């Protein structure tokens, strides 16, 4: 793999070399305008004792940050253009790459082969299973949560990040095998607009079904500063009004 570097960004307290095709995105990261709350949560929750499971790793911003914190990382990504750029970013940071396992598959409750689509082009960070009718599509092999859970190494703590551009609504009711851990936290992004645009007319009901996976967990809204306590029972939150949450097993 030919890697051309020259760009870099600071994630946490470590400078990371960049070799992807996303200079504008990384300018946002450097300016602290891309998901600052998520990045602060990773700094708070993740250390060398953590297994970080990145569902929707894209080109690696959260994967690289977690690895820089010393964590072992399992990065799941099904967009071939994103996978190429993720691979280049890892190759540019061999010390971090040694801690990262890339799973070039989709995560899906039924496994098998699934269809992805992109509004603009593969690799744009917004590819989704909910865009299977788009002009640009491709097939990807999928793993169920149970099949992925069987691949995960043991660790004292597990932190799972979910950012699947709307596919989270179908995935979360089947997430139990991945969160079957005594010390686990989940950072989840919800995409109600993407779900509605896919033709779903009962977004609130779909959200309630997804949140049932976290019944009895503590829920925290992810803010720019990190996380704010919202509810003791995550199943009762409003993930339509606020779309990014941290769930911690009570």
GROMACS .gro file of C-alpha atoms in nm:
model
  250
    1UNK     CA    1   0.000   0.000   0.000
    2UNK     CA    2   0.145   0.334  -0.106
    3UNK     CA    3   0.103   0.590   0.172
    4UNK     CA    4   0.149   0.961   0.118
    5UNK     CA    5   0.157   1.162   0.438
    6UNK     CA    6   0.237   1.521   0.521
    7UNK     CA    7  -0.085   1.606   0.699
    8UNK     CA    8  -0.148   1.538   1.066
    9UNK     CA    9  -0.390   1.616   1.346
   10UNK     CA   10  -0.380   1.600   1.725
   11UNK     CA   11  -0.626   1.352   1.874
   12UNK     CA   12  -0.630   1.370   2.250
   13UNK     CA   13  -0.266   1.445   2.327
   14UNK     CA   14  -0.109   1.258   2.036
   15UNK     CA   15  -0.028   1.374   1.685
   16UNK     CA   16  -0.167   1.141   1.420
   17UNK     CA   17  -0.039   1.120   1.062
   18UNK     CA   18  -0.307   1.134   0.789
   19UNK     CA   19  -0.301   0.973   0.446
   20UNK     CA   20  -0.668   0.977   0.343
   21UNK     CA   21  -0.871   1.197   0.108
   22UNK     CA   22  -1.051   1.402   0.376
   23UNK     CA   23  -0.852   1.724   0.440
   24UNK     CA   24  -1.164   1.936   0.500
   25UNK     CA   25  -1.297   1.689   0.755
   26UNK     CA   26  -0.972   1.689   0.950
   27UNK     CA   27  -0.971   2.068   0.949
   28UNK     CA   28  -1.301   2.044   1.137
   29UNK     CA   29  -1.144   1.803   1.384
   30UNK     CA   30  -0.850   2.037   1.437
   31UNK     CA   31  -1.092   2.326   1.495
   32UNK     CA   32  -1.284   2.116   1.751
   33UNK     CA   33  -1.602   2.142   1.543
   34UNK     CA   34  -1.652   1.771   1.465
   35UNK     CA   35  -1.826   1.577   1.742
   36UNK     CA   36  -1.628   1.730   2.027
   37UNK     CA   37  -1.843   1.552   2.284
   38UNK     CA   38  -1.770   1.210   2.138
   39UNK     CA   39  -1.398   1.280   2.130
   40UNK     CA   40  -1.402   1.396   2.491
   41UNK     CA   41  -1.592   1.083   2.591
   42UNK     CA   42  -1.329   0.866   2.428
   43UNK     CA   43  -1.060   1.049   2.624
   44UNK     CA   44  -1.262   0.985   2.942
   45UNK     CA   45  -1.375   0.627   2.887
   46UNK     CA   46  -1.093   0.466   2.691
   47UNK     CA   47  -0.750   0.358   2.812
   48UNK     CA   48  -0.512   0.065   2.775
   49UNK     CA   49  -0.755  -0.167   2.956
   50UNK     CA   50  -1.032  -0.101   2.703
   51UNK     CA   51  -1.152  -0.288   2.397
   52UNK     CA   52  -1.302  -0.023   2.168
   53UNK     CA   53  -1.549  -0.158   1.914
   54UNK     CA   54  -1.602   0.096   1.637
   55UNK     CA   55  -1.918   0.015   1.440
   56UNK     CA   56  -1.902   0.245   1.139
   57UNK     CA   57  -1.532   0.327   1.161
   58UNK     CA   58  -1.522   0.525   0.833
   59UNK     CA   59  -1.166   0.658   0.774
   60UNK     CA   60  -1.077   0.614   1.139
   61UNK     CA   61  -1.120   0.927   1.350
   62UNK     CA   62  -1.251   0.743   1.656
   63UNK     CA   63  -1.052   0.427   1.582
   64UNK     CA   64  -0.726   0.625   1.571
   65UNK     CA   65  -0.812   0.822   1.884
   66UNK     CA   66  -0.897   0.508   2.082
   67UNK     CA   67  -0.577   0.338   1.965
   68UNK     CA   68  -0.381   0.649   2.065
   69UNK     CA   69  -0.532   0.609   2.412
   70UNK     CA   70  -0.374   0.263   2.426
   71UNK     CA   71  -0.689   0.062   2.360
   72UNK     CA   72  -0.724  -0.245   2.145
   73UNK     CA   73  -0.966  -0.158   1.866
   74UNK     CA   74  -1.198  -0.360   1.644
   75UNK     CA   75  -1.297  -0.133   1.355
   76UNK     CA   76  -1.600  -0.246   1.154
   77UNK     CA   77  -1.655  -0.078   0.816
   78UNK     CA   78  -1.828  -0.194   0.497
   79UNK     CA   79  -1.772   0.100   0.260
   80UNK     CA   80  -1.484  -0.002   0.028
   81UNK     CA   81  -1.368   0.356  -0.033
   82UNK     CA   82  -1.366   0.426   0.340
   83UNK     CA   83  -1.181   0.101   0.405
   84UNK     CA   84  -0.908   0.203   0.161
   85UNK     CA   85  -0.863   0.537   0.337
   86UNK     CA   86  -0.878   0.377   0.682
   87UNK     CA   87  -0.604   0.138   0.572
   88UNK     CA   88  -0.388   0.426   0.454
   89UNK     CA   89  -0.433   0.613   0.781
   90UNK     CA   90  -0.338   0.302   0.978
   91UNK     CA   91  -0.035   0.240   0.757
   92UNK     CA   92   0.076   0.597   0.829
   93UNK     CA   93   0.063   0.520   1.203
   94UNK     CA   94   0.215   0.171   1.241
   95UNK     CA   95   0.238   0.197   1.617
   96UNK     CA   96  -0.136   0.248   1.635
   97UNK     CA   97  -0.216   0.000   1.359
   98UNK     CA   98  -0.068  -0.280   1.569
   99UNK     CA   99  -0.357  -0.234   1.812
  100UNK     CA  100  -0.632  -0.223   1.546
  101UNK     CA  101  -0.817  -0.511   1.385
  102UNK     CA  102  -1.020  -0.406   1.081
  103UNK     CA  103  -1.334  -0.606   1.003
  104UNK     CA  104  -1.431  -0.522   0.642
  105UNK     CA  105  -1.795  -0.618   0.682
  106UNK     CA  106  -2.131  -0.473   0.775
  107UNK     CA  107  -2.294  -0.530   1.112
  108UNK     CA  108  -2.653  -0.646   1.064
  109UNK     CA  109  -2.905  -0.841   1.274
  110UNK     CA  110  -2.949  -1.109   1.005
  111UNK     CA  111  -2.599  -1.143   0.859
  112UNK     CA  112  -2.573  -1.260   0.500
  113UNK     CA  113  -2.520  -1.013   0.216
  114UNK     CA  114  -2.661  -0.661   0.239
  115UNK     CA  115  -2.688  -0.366   0.003
  116UNK     CA  116  -2.537  -0.028   0.085
  117UNK     CA  117  -2.598   0.299  -0.094
  118UNK     CA  118  -2.444   0.646  -0.102
  119UNK     CA  119  -2.609   0.976  -0.184
  120UNK     CA  120  -2.292   1.117  -0.338
  121UNK     CA  121  -2.014   0.861  -0.355
  122UNK     CA  122  -1.864   0.578  -0.151
  123UNK     CA  123  -1.634   0.702   0.123
  124UNK     CA  124  -1.834   1.018   0.198
  125UNK     CA  125  -1.914   0.908   0.557
  126UNK     CA  126  -2.289   0.887   0.489
  127UNK     CA  127  -2.324   0.550   0.317
  128UNK     CA  128  -2.607   0.349   0.468
  129UNK     CA  129  -2.811   0.033   0.448
  130UNK     CA  130  -3.110   0.265   0.430
  131UNK     CA  131  -2.988   0.398   0.093
  132UNK     CA  132  -3.012   0.066  -0.090
  133UNK     CA  133  -3.226   0.238  -0.355
  134UNK     CA  134  -2.968   0.509  -0.430
  135UNK     CA  135  -2.796   0.543  -0.767
  136UNK     CA  136  -2.466   0.428  -0.617
  137UNK     CA  137  -2.487   0.092  -0.437
  138UNK     CA  138  -2.269  -0.207  -0.352
  139UNK     CA  139  -2.296  -0.541  -0.176
  140UNK     CA  140  -2.128  -0.620   0.152
  141UNK     CA  141  -2.097  -0.931   0.361
  142UNK     CA  142  -2.255  -0.885   0.702
  143UNK     CA  143  -2.188  -1.018   1.051
  144UNK     CA  144  -2.454  -1.053   1.317
  145UNK     CA  145  -2.386  -0.901   1.659
  146UNK     CA  146  -2.344  -1.255   1.793
  147UNK     CA  147  -2.090  -1.346   1.525
  148UNK     CA  148  -1.892  -1.028   1.591
  149UNK     CA  149  -1.905  -1.084   1.966
  150UNK     CA  150  -1.741  -1.426   1.917
  151UNK     CA  151  -1.443  -1.252   1.752
  152UNK     CA  152  -1.382  -1.003   2.031
  153UNK     CA  153  -1.087  -1.056   2.265
  154UNK     CA  154  -1.136  -1.047   2.639
  155UNK     CA  155  -1.086  -0.712   2.811
  156UNK     CA  156  -1.163  -0.552   3.149
  157UNK     CA  157  -1.376  -0.286   2.979
  158UNK     CA  158  -1.563  -0.264   2.650
  159UNK     CA  159  -1.667   0.061   2.484
  160UNK     CA  160  -1.882   0.036   2.170
  161UNK     CA  161  -1.934   0.328   1.931
  162UNK     CA  162  -2.229   0.299   1.692
  163UNK     CA  163  -2.263   0.541   1.400
  164UNK     CA  164  -2.443   0.364   1.115
  165UNK     CA  165  -2.640   0.637   0.937
  166UNK     CA  166  -2.982   0.499   1.029
  167UNK     CA  167  -2.905   0.126   1.042
  168UNK     CA  168  -2.889   0.151   1.423
  169UNK     CA  169  -3.269   0.122   1.448
  170UNK     CA  170  -3.266  -0.233   1.311
  171UNK     CA  171  -2.939  -0.329   1.480
  172UNK     CA  172  -3.004  -0.229   1.840
  173UNK     CA  173  -3.285  -0.480   1.911
  174UNK     CA  174  -3.026  -0.751   1.831
  175UNK     CA  175  -2.729  -0.591   2.013
  176UNK     CA  176  -2.743  -0.806   2.330
  177UNK     CA  177  -2.446  -1.035   2.244
  178UNK     CA  178  -2.215  -0.735   2.198
  179UNK     CA  179  -2.312  -0.572   2.527
  180UNK     CA  180  -2.296  -0.894   2.731
  181UNK     CA  181  -2.006  -0.765   2.938
  182UNK     CA  182  -1.987  -0.665   3.304
  183UNK     CA  183  -1.823  -0.330   3.225
  184UNK     CA  184  -1.959  -0.185   2.902
  185UNK     CA  185  -2.056   0.155   2.766
  186UNK     CA  186  -2.216   0.239   2.433
  187UNK     CA  187  -2.184   0.569   2.246
  188UNK     CA  188  -2.469   0.569   1.993
  189UNK     CA  189  -2.570   0.815   1.724
  190UNK     CA  190  -2.931   0.814   1.608
  191UNK     CA  191  -3.036   0.938   1.264
  192UNK     CA  192  -3.412   1.001   1.271
  193UNK     CA  193  -3.402   1.213   0.955
  194UNK     CA  194  -3.229   0.939   0.757
  195UNK     CA  195  -3.482   0.688   0.888
  196UNK     CA  196  -3.774   0.909   0.787
  197UNK     CA  197  -3.625   0.970   0.442
  198UNK     CA  198  -3.600   0.594   0.392
  199UNK     CA  199  -3.980   0.571   0.408
  200UNK     CA  200  -4.028   0.486   0.775
  201UNK     CA  201  -4.345   0.666   0.891
  202UNK     CA  202  -4.326   0.558   1.256
  203UNK     CA  203  -3.991   0.702   1.357
  204UNK     CA  204  -4.090   0.738   1.723
  205UNK     CA  205  -4.197   0.373   1.743
  206UNK     CA  206  -3.878   0.258   1.571
  207UNK     CA  207  -3.680   0.464   1.822
  208UNK     CA  208  -3.861   0.307   2.117
  209UNK     CA  209  -3.789  -0.041   1.984
  210UNK     CA  210  -3.422   0.046   1.946
  211UNK     CA  211  -3.397   0.197   2.293
  212UNK     CA  212  -3.551  -0.109   2.455
  213UNK     CA  213  -3.204  -0.265   2.426
  214UNK     CA  214  -3.092  -0.025   2.700
  215UNK     CA  215  -3.381  -0.068   2.944
  216UNK     CA  216  -3.241  -0.024   3.294
  217UNK     CA  217  -2.919   0.140   3.171
  218UNK     CA  218  -2.820   0.495   3.261
  219UNK     CA  219  -2.847   0.739   2.972
  220UNK     CA  220  -2.640   1.054   2.920
  221UNK     CA  221  -2.687   1.310   2.645
  222UNK     CA  222  -2.362   1.366   2.461
  223UNK     CA  223  -2.291   1.738   2.470
  224UNK     CA  224  -1.996   1.935   2.335
  225UNK     CA  225  -1.839   1.908   2.679
  226UNK     CA  226  -1.886   1.532   2.704
  227UNK     CA  227  -2.187   1.372   2.869
  228UNK     CA  228  -2.473   1.512   3.078
  229UNK     CA  229  -2.692   1.288   3.294
  230UNK     CA  230  -3.039   1.261   3.146
  231UNK     CA  231  -3.223   0.954   3.276
  232UNK     CA  232  -3.174   0.649   3.493
  233UNK     CA  233  -3.367   0.432   3.245
  234UNK     CA  234  -3.233   0.475   2.895
  235UNK     CA  235  -3.549   0.329   2.741
  236UNK     CA  236  -3.735   0.646   2.839
  237UNK     CA  237  -3.520   0.906   2.666
  238UNK     CA  238  -3.607   1.114   2.359
  239UNK     CA  239  -3.354   1.011   2.094
  240UNK     CA  240  -3.549   1.196   1.826
  241UNK     CA  241  -3.495   1.537   1.982
  242UNK     CA  242  -3.131   1.465   2.074
  243UNK     CA  243  -2.945   1.221   1.855
  244UNK     CA  244  -2.626   1.123   2.038
  245UNK     CA  245  -2.621   0.932   2.365
  246UNK     CA  246  -2.395   0.748   2.604
  247UNK     CA  247  -2.545   0.438   2.764
  248UNK     CA  248  -2.385   0.279   3.070
  249UNK     CA  249  -2.505  -0.041   3.232
  250UNK     CA  250  -2.646   0.037   3.576
   0.00000   0.00000   0.00000
